[in-house]
XYZ file of C-alpha atoms in Angstrom:
455
model
C -32.053 80.572 -26.535
C -31.496 77.493 -24.321
C -34.385 75.039 -23.690
C -35.202 76.374 -20.443
C -35.137 79.853 -22.243
C -37.730 78.723 -24.972
C -39.886 77.191 -22.196
C -40.231 80.555 -20.284
C -40.684 82.594 -23.431
C -44.114 83.853 -24.071
C -45.693 86.125 -26.769
C -47.318 88.753 -24.718
C -47.172 91.787 -27.069
C -49.184 91.784 -30.258
C -46.869 92.822 -33.328
C -46.792 96.202 -34.226
C -48.804 95.933 -37.366
C -51.948 94.545 -35.551
C -54.423 96.861 -34.850
C -55.030 97.327 -31.218
C -58.483 97.356 -31.009
C -58.390 93.695 -32.500
C -60.156 91.143 -29.607
C -57.607 88.538 -28.718
C -59.616 85.964 -30.080
C -60.974 86.680 -33.330
C -64.120 85.453 -35.118
C -64.164 83.171 -37.670
C -64.711 85.857 -40.619
C -60.776 87.235 -39.547
C -58.621 84.005 -39.990
C -55.561 85.708 -39.814
C -56.318 85.110 -35.910
C -58.104 82.039 -36.044
C -58.129 79.829 -33.123
C -55.631 76.895 -33.141
C -58.380 74.501 -33.372
C -59.771 75.784 -36.030
C -59.991 73.377 -38.863
C -57.739 74.450 -41.794
C -60.755 74.601 -44.684
C -62.316 77.283 -42.674
C -60.976 80.453 -44.076
C -62.092 83.585 -45.194
C -62.471 84.361 -48.913
C -59.231 85.868 -48.947
C -57.459 82.586 -48.030
C -55.335 83.740 -44.869
C -54.322 81.447 -42.243
C -51.616 80.832 -39.956
C -48.218 79.735 -41.174
C -48.486 75.924 -40.414
C -44.701 75.180 -39.006
C -43.261 71.572 -38.754
C -40.979 71.241 -36.069
C -37.733 68.957 -36.354
C -35.482 68.775 -32.893
C -33.715 65.737 -31.474
C -33.845 67.224 -28.103
C -37.298 66.550 -26.546
C -37.044 69.944 -24.656
C -36.427 71.759 -27.481
C -38.959 70.225 -29.222
C -41.605 70.995 -26.791
C -40.473 74.584 -26.054
C -40.734 75.154 -29.987
C -44.224 73.617 -29.926
C -45.479 75.608 -27.198
C -43.995 79.014 -28.515
C -45.652 78.386 -31.961
C -49.051 77.454 -30.619
C -48.873 80.597 -28.579
C -48.960 82.803 -31.688
C -52.302 83.514 -33.239
C -50.045 83.727 -36.818
C -48.763 80.318 -36.439
C -50.264 77.011 -36.092
C -48.196 73.969 -35.445
C -48.457 71.177 -37.937
C -46.407 68.279 -36.453
C -43.134 67.298 -34.632
C -40.176 64.897 -35.566
C -37.564 63.817 -33.815
C -35.347 62.724 -36.517
C -34.637 63.584 -40.114
C -35.947 60.090 -41.325
C -39.218 60.768 -39.290
C -39.682 64.280 -40.734
C -38.676 62.719 -44.245
C -41.371 60.189 -44.036
C -44.316 62.781 -42.315
C -43.691 65.503 -44.670
C -43.850 63.006 -47.854
C -47.025 61.638 -46.887
C -48.752 65.034 -46.659
C -46.672 68.178 -48.371
C -49.433 70.326 -48.970
C -50.067 70.601 -44.955
C -46.919 72.206 -43.940
C -46.136 75.874 -45.129
C -42.709 76.099 -43.104
C -40.000 73.434 -41.516
C -38.270 74.633 -38.413
C -35.132 72.316 -37.895
C -32.719 72.191 -35.208
C -29.583 71.757 -36.845
C -28.086 69.458 -34.084
C -30.005 66.243 -35.579
C -28.293 65.183 -33.377
C -25.389 66.093 -35.661
C -24.976 69.164 -37.557
C -24.302 66.769 -40.937
C -27.892 65.380 -40.318
C -29.383 68.536 -39.939
C -28.009 70.068 -42.958
C -29.002 66.886 -45.087
C -32.289 67.161 -43.977
C -32.458 71.008 -44.962
C -30.912 69.979 -47.968
C -33.173 67.250 -48.871
C -36.192 69.197 -47.995
C -35.369 72.431 -50.160
C -34.909 70.304 -53.062
C -38.342 68.260 -52.209
C -40.085 67.235 -55.772
C -43.673 68.129 -53.762
C -42.324 71.855 -52.488
C -39.487 72.609 -52.306
C -40.092 73.461 -48.662
C -39.342 76.512 -46.738
C -36.741 75.898 -44.240
C -35.582 77.983 -41.433
C -32.639 76.577 -39.260
C -31.874 76.743 -35.582
C -28.206 76.539 -34.210
C -26.379 77.367 -31.365
C -24.874 80.240 -32.481
C -24.628 82.324 -35.885
C -21.458 80.198 -37.410
C -24.246 77.766 -38.362
C -25.545 80.487 -40.552
C -23.750 80.596 -43.439
C -23.804 76.646 -43.712
C -27.386 76.489 -42.802
C -28.159 78.835 -46.087
C -25.893 76.989 -47.945
C -27.858 73.763 -47.663
C -31.026 75.628 -48.384
C -32.521 77.319 -45.447
C -34.170 80.734 -46.180
C -33.322 82.147 -42.482
C -31.297 80.948 -39.567
C -32.059 81.311 -35.905
C -29.660 80.843 -32.870
C -30.923 79.539 -29.569
C -29.934 82.979 -28.078
C -32.487 84.522 -29.884
C -35.697 86.028 -28.096
C -38.771 84.193 -28.375
C -40.572 87.198 -29.823
C -37.949 87.310 -32.623
C -38.119 83.827 -33.246
C -42.071 84.074 -33.883
C -41.592 87.033 -35.844
C -39.181 85.519 -38.436
C -41.459 82.582 -38.667
C -44.460 84.701 -39.471
C -42.410 86.698 -41.926
C -40.903 83.903 -43.686
C -42.158 82.910 -47.365
C -44.711 79.964 -47.106
C -44.104 76.654 -49.105
C -45.068 76.672 -52.831
C -45.803 73.238 -53.739
C -45.571 73.456 -57.367
C -45.261 69.774 -58.165
C -48.134 68.214 -58.296
C -48.155 64.380 -57.185
C -49.486 62.373 -60.183
C -52.184 60.344 -59.896
C -51.611 56.530 -59.595
C -52.917 55.088 -63.154
C -56.522 53.031 -62.698
C -57.181 54.759 -59.057
C -59.755 57.245 -58.404
C -59.517 60.905 -58.494
C -58.512 61.131 -54.943
C -55.786 58.756 -54.705
C -52.298 60.563 -55.347
C -48.785 59.320 -54.908
C -46.778 61.774 -53.090
C -43.377 59.964 -52.428
C -40.117 61.667 -53.076
C -39.340 59.033 -56.267
C -41.309 60.006 -59.629
C -43.465 56.641 -60.311
C -43.173 54.173 -63.221
C -47.155 53.887 -63.506
C -48.739 50.531 -63.636
C -46.487 47.629 -64.112
C -43.300 49.789 -64.602
C -41.626 48.241 -61.610
C -42.365 44.813 -62.852
C -41.044 45.665 -66.473
C -38.008 47.043 -64.667
C -37.276 43.969 -63.184
C -37.851 41.913 -66.433
C -35.082 44.209 -68.157
C -32.694 43.313 -65.233
C -33.281 39.798 -65.351
C -33.942 38.827 -69.126
C -30.599 40.141 -70.804
C -28.149 38.903 -68.300
C -29.885 35.572 -68.316
C -29.814 34.992 -72.040
C -26.094 35.452 -71.710
C -25.212 33.201 -68.553
C -27.849 30.416 -70.009
C -25.946 30.261 -73.367
C -22.937 29.521 -71.338
C -24.893 26.916 -69.522
C -26.278 25.331 -72.622
C -22.575 25.314 -74.047
C -21.431 23.481 -70.817
C -24.171 21.127 -71.076
C -23.342 20.251 -74.775
C -26.385 21.540 -76.231
C -24.936 23.744 -78.496
C -21.231 24.783 -79.358
C -21.374 28.645 -78.846
C -21.946 31.195 -75.941
C -22.482 34.958 -75.906
C -19.452 36.735 -74.334
C -20.105 36.504 -70.716
C -17.878 39.870 -70.029
C -21.017 41.876 -71.848
C -23.739 40.271 -69.467
C -23.802 42.978 -66.746
C -23.844 45.171 -69.428
C -26.866 44.331 -71.457
C -29.002 45.165 -68.567
C -28.270 48.801 -68.424
C -29.887 50.253 -71.637
C -33.077 48.081 -71.119
C -33.436 49.384 -67.838
C -33.215 52.859 -68.895
C -35.314 52.503 -71.436
C -38.269 51.453 -69.389
C -37.040 53.993 -67.084
C -37.571 56.634 -69.871
C -40.754 55.177 -71.239
C -42.700 54.541 -67.730
C -41.479 57.365 -65.667
C -40.365 59.949 -68.429
C -38.082 62.813 -67.650
C -38.974 63.176 -63.626
C -37.927 59.384 -62.834
C -34.643 59.784 -65.336
C -33.855 62.885 -63.362
C -34.240 61.155 -60.242
C -32.200 58.329 -61.398
C -29.612 60.510 -62.648
C -29.366 62.530 -59.152
C -28.747 59.212 -56.962
C -25.998 57.992 -59.772
C -24.164 61.145 -59.233
C -24.773 61.729 -55.583
C -21.221 60.903 -54.571
C -20.644 64.218 -52.067
C -21.502 62.438 -49.131
C -19.712 61.910 -45.483
C -16.412 60.214 -46.107
C -17.447 58.076 -43.263
C -19.638 56.700 -45.719
C -17.325 55.538 -47.695
C -15.271 54.463 -45.177
C -18.054 51.935 -44.116
C -18.576 50.902 -47.551
C -15.258 49.851 -47.755
C -14.250 48.801 -44.410
C -17.590 46.508 -43.492
C -16.527 43.859 -46.581
C -13.358 43.743 -45.542
C -13.972 43.067 -41.795
C -16.764 40.444 -42.659
C -14.483 38.737 -45.151
C -11.665 38.954 -42.737
C -13.685 37.600 -39.947
C -15.140 34.740 -41.964
C -11.604 33.434 -42.625
C -10.835 33.773 -39.145
C -13.608 31.816 -38.355
C -12.758 29.251 -40.742
C -9.305 28.569 -39.936
C -10.460 28.243 -36.274
C -12.480 25.275 -37.147
C -9.718 23.596 -39.080
C -9.397 24.675 -42.389
C -6.450 26.076 -44.411
C -6.350 29.842 -44.408
C -8.262 30.655 -47.623
C -6.780 34.293 -48.094
C -5.029 34.911 -51.435
C -6.131 31.206 -53.038
C -9.025 32.480 -55.376
C -7.684 35.684 -56.114
C -4.500 37.947 -55.211
C -4.344 41.162 -53.510
C -3.376 43.209 -56.538
C -5.804 41.377 -58.431
C -8.770 42.522 -55.594
C -7.517 46.103 -55.525
C -7.863 46.108 -59.566
C -11.333 44.454 -59.124
C -12.573 47.075 -56.712
C -11.742 49.808 -58.649
C -13.062 48.491 -62.249
C -16.177 46.621 -60.221
C -17.175 50.434 -58.689
C -18.162 51.564 -62.124
C -19.331 48.322 -63.438
C -21.694 47.931 -60.738
C -22.681 51.805 -60.413
C -23.904 51.796 -64.149
C -25.422 48.298 -63.783
C -26.474 46.148 -60.640
C -26.494 49.061 -58.483
C -28.374 51.134 -61.264
C -30.992 48.725 -60.654
C -31.177 47.720 -57.248
C -30.477 50.707 -55.311
C -31.037 52.956 -57.806
C -34.524 52.158 -59.335
C -36.023 48.823 -57.220
C -35.017 49.974 -53.355
C -36.288 53.735 -53.433
C -39.621 52.874 -55.164
C -40.259 49.807 -52.176
C -39.174 51.870 -49.766
C -42.544 54.130 -50.355
C -44.414 50.846 -50.186
C -43.333 49.258 -47.143
C -40.681 49.564 -44.027
C -37.106 50.278 -44.676
C -36.047 46.998 -43.247
C -38.773 45.059 -45.261
C -37.662 46.907 -48.649
C -34.216 45.895 -47.762
C -35.141 42.420 -47.713
C -37.322 41.799 -50.785
C -34.508 43.613 -52.837
C -32.032 41.493 -51.241
C -34.396 38.213 -52.448
C -34.618 39.605 -55.547
C -31.200 40.388 -56.002
C -30.066 37.104 -54.695
C -32.236 35.083 -57.438
C -30.906 36.819 -59.907
C -27.713 35.302 -59.364
C -29.126 31.773 -60.053
C -27.343 31.148 -63.283
C -23.876 32.317 -61.796
C -24.310 29.408 -59.406
C -24.780 26.731 -62.100
C -22.179 28.752 -64.823
C -18.886 26.847 -64.462
C -15.735 29.313 -64.042
C -17.960 32.039 -62.314
C -16.735 32.869 -58.621
C -20.402 31.827 -57.430
C -20.192 28.364 -58.792
C -20.979 25.713 -56.858
C -22.375 27.827 -54.229
C -25.585 26.591 -52.474
C -28.668 28.619 -53.753
C -30.244 28.707 -50.181
C -26.996 29.516 -48.440
C -26.432 32.523 -51.144
C -29.981 33.934 -50.354
C -29.062 33.619 -46.621
C -25.596 35.745 -47.556
C -27.298 38.004 -49.767
C -30.353 39.078 -47.685
C -28.807 40.487 -44.735
C -25.745 42.233 -46.945
C -28.922 43.847 -48.815
C -29.586 45.450 -45.339
C -26.186 46.421 -44.561
C -25.792 48.334 -47.955
C -29.432 49.847 -47.664
C -28.712 51.216 -44.393
C -25.414 53.182 -45.986
C -27.532 54.332 -49.067
C -30.110 55.597 -47.052
C -27.876 57.332 -44.696
C -25.961 59.022 -47.551
C -29.369 60.134 -49.316
C -29.761 57.775 -51.558
C -26.526 57.919 -52.873
C -25.784 54.824 -55.538
C -22.237 55.639 -55.868
C -21.834 54.524 -51.947
C -23.798 51.090 -52.967
C -21.563 50.788 -55.756
C -18.086 51.171 -53.620
C -19.850 48.910 -51.036
C -20.721 45.682 -53.931
C -16.954 46.094 -55.159
C -15.362 45.610 -52.007
C -17.614 42.900 -51.246
C -17.004 40.915 -54.078
C -13.275 41.724 -53.974
C -13.062 41.124 -50.078
C -14.728 38.084 -50.308
C -12.300 36.558 -53.090
C -9.291 37.667 -51.639
C -10.195 36.218 -48.401
C -12.011 32.908 -49.953
C -14.981 33.175 -48.433
C -16.808 31.959 -51.996
C -13.935 29.448 -52.584
C -14.643 25.591 -52.989
C -14.169 25.009 -48.783
C -17.575 26.235 -47.753
C -16.648 27.037 -43.916
C -15.824 30.449 -44.900
C -18.958 31.174 -46.457
C -21.380 29.774 -43.834
C -19.344 32.062 -41.238
C -19.941 34.883 -43.388
C -23.474 33.801 -43.545
C -23.756 34.067 -39.809
C -21.535 37.111 -39.281
C -23.735 38.958 -42.180
C -26.975 38.391 -39.930
C -25.334 39.338 -36.434
C -24.185 42.768 -38.492
C -27.735 43.170 -40.140
C -29.509 42.593 -36.949
C -27.105 44.954 -34.976
C -28.074 47.956 -37.409
C -31.484 46.916 -37.555
C -31.544 47.051 -33.769
C -29.566 50.134 -33.405
C -31.767 52.152 -35.996
C -35.162 50.799 -34.930
C -35.496 49.128 -38.170
C -35.224 52.511 -39.934
C -31.791 51.798 -41.365
C -30.299 55.343 -40.837
C -27.188 55.347 -39.330
C -27.433 59.389 -38.199
C -23.812 59.541 -37.046
C -22.357 59.510 -40.815
C -24.836 61.563 -42.224
């Protein structure tokens, strides 16, 4: 069924189960054929109404043709359309109960993106949504059903068969009710994908991330200043945040929040391109920063702060370390909840500012790689870095594993290339290059920070 086929297709014959004597436009007391403009609340006591279908298709011709086909059938009603998976996720999250079925063109614009959207909707906490996929041929049938689609249609299918399949598909059963916000009125509900932490829960989570490590680092600062002669073991500083943070999530968010967090921490089966970018982007930025510094007259900083074997060892260890500590907090807890309250780019910037301020004691503790770096410059580096890692994580369906790989590669590469060394020329070059890279990603994704080509 090409776009042209869809455009020309019209449902002219009434399905066999409909009595011939029924008029083409039934009165309101017969809602199985209620007019398209009739409000949804005007139903008869039996509760029958057209199946409300949300269409997701990258091609504007396919999207328009499907919309026309749906509105021409009395059994169906068009609930809305979207061009991208991210647009569909946002729209459906705001009003999940207004949609009975989602029709997804699997080329969105790549098959990987289409499968990812089907998978996400089939596991939606406010659903799951009933999804029917649309592809070029039957080869997509098995993979679409494996992703969660209840049926698969090809673009060569006759329009009448398409509408029949849609009309007979099961409706979405919204089994998970969005909990009310604490202190809000009865009509105020939260319909986001991430379970809430209750009033003040996010603040408590941030405190759980800040307070324990800062106690470790401040003990080292006090010792270096001569205020006391001891310090807490610095190697345990990052690990000290994990249990308090998980405790806050458990107490304030309960089992749904823990399940959501666990899913993000274990979501490693994503596109290989996401891992390639998580490893490659920090290396490219580090190498370019060192190159700019050499061009400005500095000696090559490569290997002065950390050897290549040391960097590779740090990469392996750091991935696990950051997965269960920092990234658990930044991209596992904070980012997804901020993304429900503000635009994706704004959420990435806020996480970057919090992430940067959290490092403040490390800029002052002697012996740390970040020691001596300017606070403002560090914030200017971390904010665009947050935008880059957010784009990868969002593209990888919230995978914290990808964030941990990026974080470990970022630290390892910037140490090996000498970006965070005593000569600050590579550091400032990294600041400029990071802003250019983040601006390019924001522009290419129109602020959505979803890289469709690597989904």
